[in-house]
Amino acid sequence: MLKSEWLESRPLEHAVSLAAPLYTDPQVLALEQRAVFGANWQLLGPAAALAQPGDHVVGEIGATPVLALRSEDGSLRGFHNVCRHRGGPLAFIDGRGAKALQCKYHGWTYTLAGQLRSAPEMQDARDFDMARICLPAIRVESWQGLVFGALGEAPALHEALDGIAAQAPATFNPPLQFSRRVSYELDCNWKVYVDNFLEGYHLPHIHPGLNKLLDYRSYTTTLGRWQSLQHSPLEDAGGIYGKGGAFYWFVYPNIMLNCLPGRLQTNRVLPLNAERCRIDFDYYYAQGADPVRGEQDQGFSDEVQAEDAQICAAVQKGLASGSYVPGRLNPKRESGVHHFHELLREAYRKER
Ligand code: FES
């Protein structure tokens, strides 16, 4: 499935893009669910959704349904959202103030610490020891008002996010308040969307409106171990955001933190199948922010997203056509894409 020539590491000046089958093969996606999504932190949602005991959010880490919750002792916890009876869900959707986690299928009930507490009509089951039945735990941590989860082998969260708060002080201090979530489904592999996010090379051709706000000539990309940052000075065109800087953070493998003055927009890119993905946009603003600015922000984001959706779907067709062989990357403009591809190649090599 994975040819060794696809996985060779190359310096940026000699870099080529990923091989087309990596964007189309369902077996590659199955591998990524385990070795990419399942081995790294995933953004689960706003910490405000877990303010009180029993508050919970549902999500997925790779192929594993998970939930994160505020426990009775005030700590954050997380579990597989997979009942130990026959695999039912403890929750379908986010919720508030649950006293316990009751499976939606047959009603087995777990404490907020994940311990099975009751199982209806099981008196005839021999050697059925409820004390030994628990939901498998996941790692859950919050950072700057965001909640992240990981299954086990991910690096420490502070390593994965290293340096982000320090470089975008106007956005992360003071903390912002969650406003809304807007989701989009796109006809492309999840990596096509991430690749597209990671370079400003396409700005003048695809995003005429956004290109007026940003300064293409001053656009820079900075690379870390697990993150990259694209930065541009920001013009105050139309007063939606004000003047300042645009910080577009990427946290491997699928998290984006888009910071403009007084506004944070988080993106998480989730595969739906090998050739389709969903992107969840969460919007955060300063307390008391003008709601009209929020509406303008939404309108402008929709416009940019429609432009990206169209080009990403066209790229997916090109990749699936049989015509494409890996092309050279632009060292000046596509170092973020190369960084992402090298992290993926590292994960693929480990799996082989
Ligand atoms: Fe959970 Fe049956 S699957 S109670």
mmCIF file of C-alpha atoms in Angstrom, residues 13-237:
data_model
loop_
_atom_site.group_PDB
_atom_site.id
_atom_site.type_symbol
_atom_site.label_atom_id
_atom_site.label_comp_id
_atom_site.label_asym_id
_atom_site.label_seq_id
_atom_site.Cartn_x
_atom_site.Cartn_y
_atom_site.Cartn_z
ATOM 1 C CA GLU A 13 14.936 22.635 -1.839
ATOM 2 C CA HIS A 14 14.397 19.192 -3.360
ATOM 3 C CA ALA A 15 10.920 18.537 -1.996
ATOM 4 C CA VAL A 16 8.011 17.114 -3.932
ATOM 5 C CA SER A 17 4.387 16.820 -2.866
ATOM 6 C CA LEU A 18 2.834 13.604 -1.565
ATOM 7 C CA ALA A 19 1.961 10.827 -4.003
ATOM 8 C CA ALA A 20 -1.599 10.941 -5.345
ATOM 9 C CA PRO A 21 -2.739 7.564 -3.891
ATOM 10 C CA LEU A 22 -2.135 8.946 -0.400
ATOM 11 C CA TYR A 23 -5.046 11.308 -1.103
ATOM 12 C CA THR A 24 -7.444 8.732 -2.520
ATOM 13 C CA ASP A 25 -6.877 5.305 -0.964
ATOM 14 C CA PRO A 26 -9.286 4.290 1.847
ATOM 15 C CA GLN A 27 -6.555 2.026 3.275
ATOM 16 C CA VAL A 28 -4.306 5.049 3.724
ATOM 17 C CA LEU A 29 -7.072 6.824 5.604
ATOM 18 C CA ALA A 30 -7.503 3.781 7.882
ATOM 19 C CA LEU A 31 -3.779 3.920 8.621
ATOM 20 C CA GLU A 32 -3.975 7.672 9.287
ATOM 21 C CA GLN A 33 -6.850 7.252 11.721
ATOM 22 C CA ARG A 34 -4.526 5.105 13.823
ATOM 23 C CA ALA A 35 -1.058 6.543 13.195
ATOM 24 C CA VAL A 36 -1.826 10.233 12.608
ATOM 25 C CA PHE A 37 -5.094 11.228 14.316
ATOM 26 C CA GLY A 38 -4.887 8.507 16.963
ATOM 27 C CA ALA A 39 -1.296 9.408 17.861
ATOM 28 C CA ASN A 40 -1.733 13.159 18.320
ATOM 29 C CA TRP A 41 -3.840 15.705 20.179
ATOM 30 C CA GLN A 42 -7.267 16.516 18.830
ATOM 31 C CA LEU A 43 -9.230 19.689 19.481
ATOM 32 C CA LEU A 44 -12.465 18.711 21.247
ATOM 33 C CA GLY A 45 -14.065 22.133 21.776
ATOM 34 C CA PRO A 46 -14.327 25.187 24.010
ATOM 35 C CA ALA A 47 -13.470 24.792 27.705
ATOM 36 C CA ALA A 48 -16.621 26.827 28.454
ATOM 37 C CA ALA A 49 -18.637 23.765 27.428
ATOM 38 C CA LEU A 50 -17.121 21.939 30.416
ATOM 39 C CA ALA A 51 -17.653 24.564 33.109
ATOM 40 C CA GLN A 52 -19.653 22.500 35.642
ATOM 41 C CA PRO A 53 -19.562 18.872 36.858
ATOM 42 C CA GLY A 54 -21.319 16.597 34.397
ATOM 43 C CA ASP A 55 -20.834 18.936 31.428
ATOM 44 C CA HIS A 56 -19.506 16.895 28.521
ATOM 45 C CA VAL A 57 -18.505 17.169 24.866
ATOM 46 C CA VAL A 58 -18.388 14.328 22.365
ATOM 47 C CA GLY A 59 -15.854 13.888 19.601
ATOM 48 C CA GLU A 60 -13.594 11.458 17.829
ATOM 49 C CA ILE A 61 -9.900 10.754 18.001
ATOM 50 C CA GLY A 62 -9.147 8.829 14.861
ATOM 51 C CA ALA A 63 -11.780 6.133 14.635
ATOM 52 C CA THR A 64 -12.450 6.162 18.384
ATOM 53 C CA PRO A 65 -15.557 7.971 19.662
ATOM 54 C CA VAL A 66 -14.614 9.863 22.828
ATOM 55 C CA LEU A 67 -16.144 12.188 25.348
ATOM 56 C CA ALA A 68 -14.527 14.717 27.665
ATOM 57 C CA LEU A 69 -16.241 15.852 30.859
ATOM 58 C CA ARG A 70 -15.914 17.892 34.018
ATOM 59 C CA SER A 71 -15.909 15.416 36.861
ATOM 60 C CA GLU A 72 -17.387 15.868 40.341
ATOM 61 C CA ASP A 73 -13.993 16.803 41.809
ATOM 62 C CA GLY A 74 -13.618 19.573 39.215
ATOM 63 C CA SER A 75 -10.960 17.838 37.138
ATOM 64 C CA LEU A 76 -11.210 17.237 33.405
ATOM 65 C CA ARG A 77 -11.515 13.624 32.357
ATOM 66 C CA GLY A 78 -12.131 11.789 29.156
ATOM 67 C CA PHE A 79 -13.211 8.329 28.091
ATOM 68 C CA HIS A 80 -13.918 6.234 25.060
ATOM 69 C CA ASN A 81 -17.566 6.908 24.252
ATOM 70 C CA VAL A 82 -18.009 3.158 23.802
ATOM 71 C CA CYS A 83 -20.032 1.135 26.290
ATOM 72 C CA ARG A 84 -18.435 -2.043 27.640
ATOM 73 C CA HIS A 85 -21.643 -4.005 27.018
ATOM 74 C CA ARG A 86 -22.040 -3.983 23.229
ATOM 75 C CA GLY A 87 -20.381 -0.764 22.151
ATOM 76 C CA GLY A 88 -23.208 1.754 22.424
ATOM 77 C CA PRO A 89 -22.639 5.478 22.994
ATOM 78 C CA LEU A 90 -22.773 7.099 26.424
ATOM 79 C CA ALA A 91 -23.700 10.368 24.728
ATOM 80 C CA PHE A 92 -24.743 11.293 21.200
ATOM 81 C CA ILE A 93 -24.273 15.034 21.641
ATOM 82 C CA ASP A 94 -22.680 17.538 24.009
ATOM 83 C CA GLY A 95 -24.567 18.030 27.260
ATOM 84 C CA ARG A 96 -24.682 19.813 30.612
ATOM 85 C CA GLY A 97 -24.821 18.678 34.227
ATOM 86 C CA ALA A 98 -25.092 14.904 33.807
ATOM 87 C CA LYS A 99 -25.059 13.031 37.121
ATOM 88 C CA ALA A 100 -23.846 9.859 35.446
ATOM 89 C CA LEU A 101 -23.136 8.444 31.971
ATOM 90 C CA GLN A 102 -25.962 6.204 30.845
ATOM 91 C CA CYS A 103 -25.523 4.174 27.692
ATOM 92 C CA LYS A 104 -28.142 5.059 25.115
ATOM 93 C CA TYR A 105 -28.548 1.418 23.993
ATOM 94 C CA HIS A 106 -29.557 -0.666 27.056
ATOM 95 C CA GLY A 107 -29.020 1.715 29.932
ATOM 96 C CA TRP A 108 -25.827 0.538 31.608
ATOM 97 C CA THR A 109 -24.752 3.444 33.771
ATOM 98 C CA TYR A 110 -21.254 4.668 34.620
ATOM 99 C CA THR A 111 -20.080 7.216 37.158
ATOM 100 C CA LEU A 112 -18.425 10.413 35.955
ATOM 101 C CA ALA A 113 -15.161 8.632 36.828
ATOM 102 C CA GLY A 114 -15.967 5.989 34.209
ATOM 103 C CA GLN A 115 -16.787 3.141 36.625
ATOM 104 C CA LEU A 116 -19.788 0.925 35.816
ATOM 105 C CA ARG A 117 -22.402 1.588 38.501
ATOM 106 C CA SER A 118 -25.476 -0.295 37.348
ATOM 107 C CA ALA A 119 -26.457 -2.763 34.627
ATOM 108 C CA PRO A 120 -30.182 -3.540 34.434
ATOM 109 C CA GLU A 121 -31.382 -7.165 34.703
ATOM 110 C CA MET A 122 -27.934 -8.759 34.708
ATOM 111 C CA GLN A 123 -28.589 -10.888 37.814
ATOM 112 C CA ASP A 124 -28.361 -14.164 35.856
ATOM 113 C CA ALA A 125 -24.915 -13.402 34.459
ATOM 114 C CA ARG A 126 -22.316 -15.476 36.319
ATOM 115 C CA ASP A 127 -18.986 -13.929 37.384
ATOM 116 C CA PHE A 128 -20.186 -10.519 36.282
ATOM 117 C CA ASP A 129 -18.090 -8.167 38.391
ATOM 118 C CA MET A 130 -19.199 -4.572 37.839
ATOM 119 C CA ALA A 131 -16.257 -3.288 39.879
ATOM 120 C CA ARG A 132 -13.918 -4.482 37.133
ATOM 121 C CA ILE A 133 -15.744 -2.734 34.291
ATOM 122 C CA CYS A 134 -14.626 0.806 33.443
ATOM 123 C CA LEU A 135 -14.633 3.017 30.393
ATOM 124 C CA PRO A 136 -11.097 3.294 28.966
ATOM 125 C CA ALA A 137 -9.661 6.708 29.829
ATOM 126 C CA ILE A 138 -8.153 9.213 27.401
ATOM 127 C CA ARG A 139 -5.885 12.191 28.098
ATOM 128 C CA VAL A 140 -7.725 15.522 28.329
ATOM 129 C CA GLU A 141 -6.186 18.953 28.882
ATOM 130 C CA SER A 142 -7.307 22.523 28.471
ATOM 131 C CA TRP A 143 -5.216 25.399 27.159
ATOM 132 C CA GLN A 144 -6.253 29.012 26.601
ATOM 133 C CA GLY A 145 -9.957 28.155 26.770
ATOM 134 C CA LEU A 146 -9.703 25.153 24.421
ATOM 135 C CA VAL A 147 -10.028 21.471 25.335
ATOM 136 C CA PHE A 148 -7.833 18.855 23.705
ATOM 137 C CA GLY A 149 -7.877 15.068 23.927
ATOM 138 C CA ALA A 150 -5.396 12.324 23.058
ATOM 139 C CA LEU A 151 -5.472 8.558 23.212
ATOM 140 C CA GLY A 152 -2.062 7.888 24.676
ATOM 141 C CA GLU A 153 1.120 8.190 22.728
ATOM 142 C CA ALA A 154 0.820 11.858 21.714
ATOM 143 C CA PRO A 155 3.621 14.216 22.781
ATOM 144 C CA ALA A 156 2.930 16.459 25.786
ATOM 145 C CA LEU A 157 0.340 19.094 24.869
ATOM 146 C CA HIS A 158 2.699 21.955 25.723
ATOM 147 C CA GLU A 159 5.179 20.493 23.190
ATOM 148 C CA ALA A 160 2.514 20.208 20.515
ATOM 149 C CA LEU A 161 1.491 23.845 21.084
ATOM 150 C CA ASP A 162 4.908 25.228 21.935
ATOM 151 C CA GLY A 163 5.233 28.991 21.596
ATOM 152 C CA ILE A 164 1.783 29.745 20.201
ATOM 153 C CA ALA A 165 0.423 31.882 23.028
ATOM 154 C CA ALA A 166 3.689 33.821 23.273
ATOM 155 C CA GLN A 167 3.486 34.921 19.649
ATOM 156 C CA ALA A 168 -0.136 36.008 19.451
ATOM 157 C CA PRO A 169 -0.627 37.997 22.669
ATOM 158 C CA ALA A 170 -3.420 40.173 21.305
ATOM 159 C CA THR A 171 -5.539 37.085 20.744
ATOM 160 C CA PHE A 172 -4.759 34.874 23.708
ATOM 161 C CA ASN A 173 -4.611 37.619 26.401
ATOM 162 C CA PRO A 174 -7.230 38.305 27.569
ATOM 163 C CA PRO A 175 -9.109 35.050 26.947
ATOM 164 C CA LEU A 176 -11.873 35.144 24.372
ATOM 165 C CA GLN A 177 -15.421 33.818 24.635
ATOM 166 C CA PHE A 178 -16.881 31.081 22.459
ATOM 167 C CA SER A 179 -19.484 32.449 20.058
ATOM 168 C CA ARG A 180 -20.541 29.769 17.552
ATOM 169 C CA ARG A 181 -19.617 26.725 15.481
ATOM 170 C CA VAL A 182 -20.082 26.547 11.717
ATOM 171 C CA SER A 183 -19.253 23.338 9.814
ATOM 172 C CA TYR A 184 -18.552 22.781 6.128
ATOM 173 C CA GLU A 185 -18.271 19.535 4.150
ATOM 174 C CA LEU A 186 -15.804 19.500 1.268
ATOM 175 C CA ASP A 187 -15.260 17.097 -1.637
ATOM 176 C CA CYS A 188 -11.596 16.451 -0.968
ATOM 177 C CA ASN A 189 -9.263 14.359 1.119
ATOM 178 C CA TRP A 190 -8.592 16.008 4.497
ATOM 179 C CA LYS A 191 -4.925 16.573 3.548
ATOM 180 C CA VAL A 192 -5.876 18.582 0.454
ATOM 181 C CA TYR A 193 -7.588 21.086 2.743
ATOM 182 C CA VAL A 194 -4.622 21.140 5.146
ATOM 183 C CA ASP A 195 -2.120 21.559 2.279
ATOM 184 C CA ASN A 196 -4.175 24.465 1.007
ATOM 185 C CA PHE A 197 -4.225 26.092 4.439
ATOM 186 C CA LEU A 198 -0.472 25.807 4.803
ATOM 187 C CA GLU A 199 0.580 28.097 1.989
ATOM 188 C CA GLY A 200 -0.171 31.646 0.945
ATOM 189 C CA TYR A 201 1.086 30.891 -2.587
ATOM 190 C CA HIS A 202 -2.501 30.603 -3.811
ATOM 191 C CA LEU A 203 -3.718 33.832 -2.186
ATOM 192 C CA PRO A 204 -3.493 36.146 -5.230
ATOM 193 C CA HIS A 205 -5.212 33.577 -7.467
ATOM 194 C CA ILE A 206 -7.984 32.176 -5.272
ATOM 195 C CA HIS A 207 -8.744 34.825 -2.626
ATOM 196 C CA PRO A 208 -8.911 38.337 -4.144
ATOM 197 C CA GLY A 209 -10.716 39.729 -1.074
ATOM 198 C CA LEU A 210 -8.398 38.193 1.508
ATOM 199 C CA ASN A 211 -5.375 39.176 -0.542
ATOM 200 C CA LYS A 212 -6.347 42.830 -0.109
ATOM 201 C CA LEU A 213 -6.275 42.453 3.689
ATOM 202 C CA LEU A 214 -2.967 40.593 3.862
ATOM 203 C CA ASP A 215 0.449 41.657 2.642
ATOM 204 C CA TYR A 216 1.612 38.903 0.288
ATOM 205 C CA ARG A 217 5.136 40.344 0.052
ATOM 206 C CA SER A 218 5.589 40.284 3.841
ATOM 207 C CA TYR A 219 3.966 36.859 4.315
ATOM 208 C CA THR A 220 6.223 34.581 6.377
ATOM 209 C CA THR A 221 6.147 30.943 7.487
ATOM 210 C CA THR A 222 7.891 29.743 10.659
ATOM 211 C CA LEU A 223 8.261 26.067 11.477
ATOM 212 C CA GLY A 224 8.295 24.264 14.845
ATOM 213 C CA ARG A 225 8.415 20.574 15.694
ATOM 214 C CA TRP A 226 4.645 20.006 15.594
ATOM 215 C CA GLN A 227 3.373 23.432 14.512
ATOM 216 C CA SER A 228 3.867 26.036 11.870
ATOM 217 C CA LEU A 229 2.920 29.689 11.765
ATOM 218 C CA GLN A 230 2.001 31.811 8.784
ATOM 219 C CA HIS A 231 2.036 35.500 9.556
ATOM 220 C CA SER A 232 1.142 38.614 7.635
ATOM 221 C CA PRO A 233 0.571 42.239 8.551
ATOM 222 C CA LEU A 234 -3.156 42.966 8.348
ATOM 223 C CA GLU A 235 -4.748 45.980 6.707
ATOM 224 C CA ASP A 236 -7.841 47.521 8.274
ATOM 225 C CA ALA A 237 -9.928 47.165 5.101
#
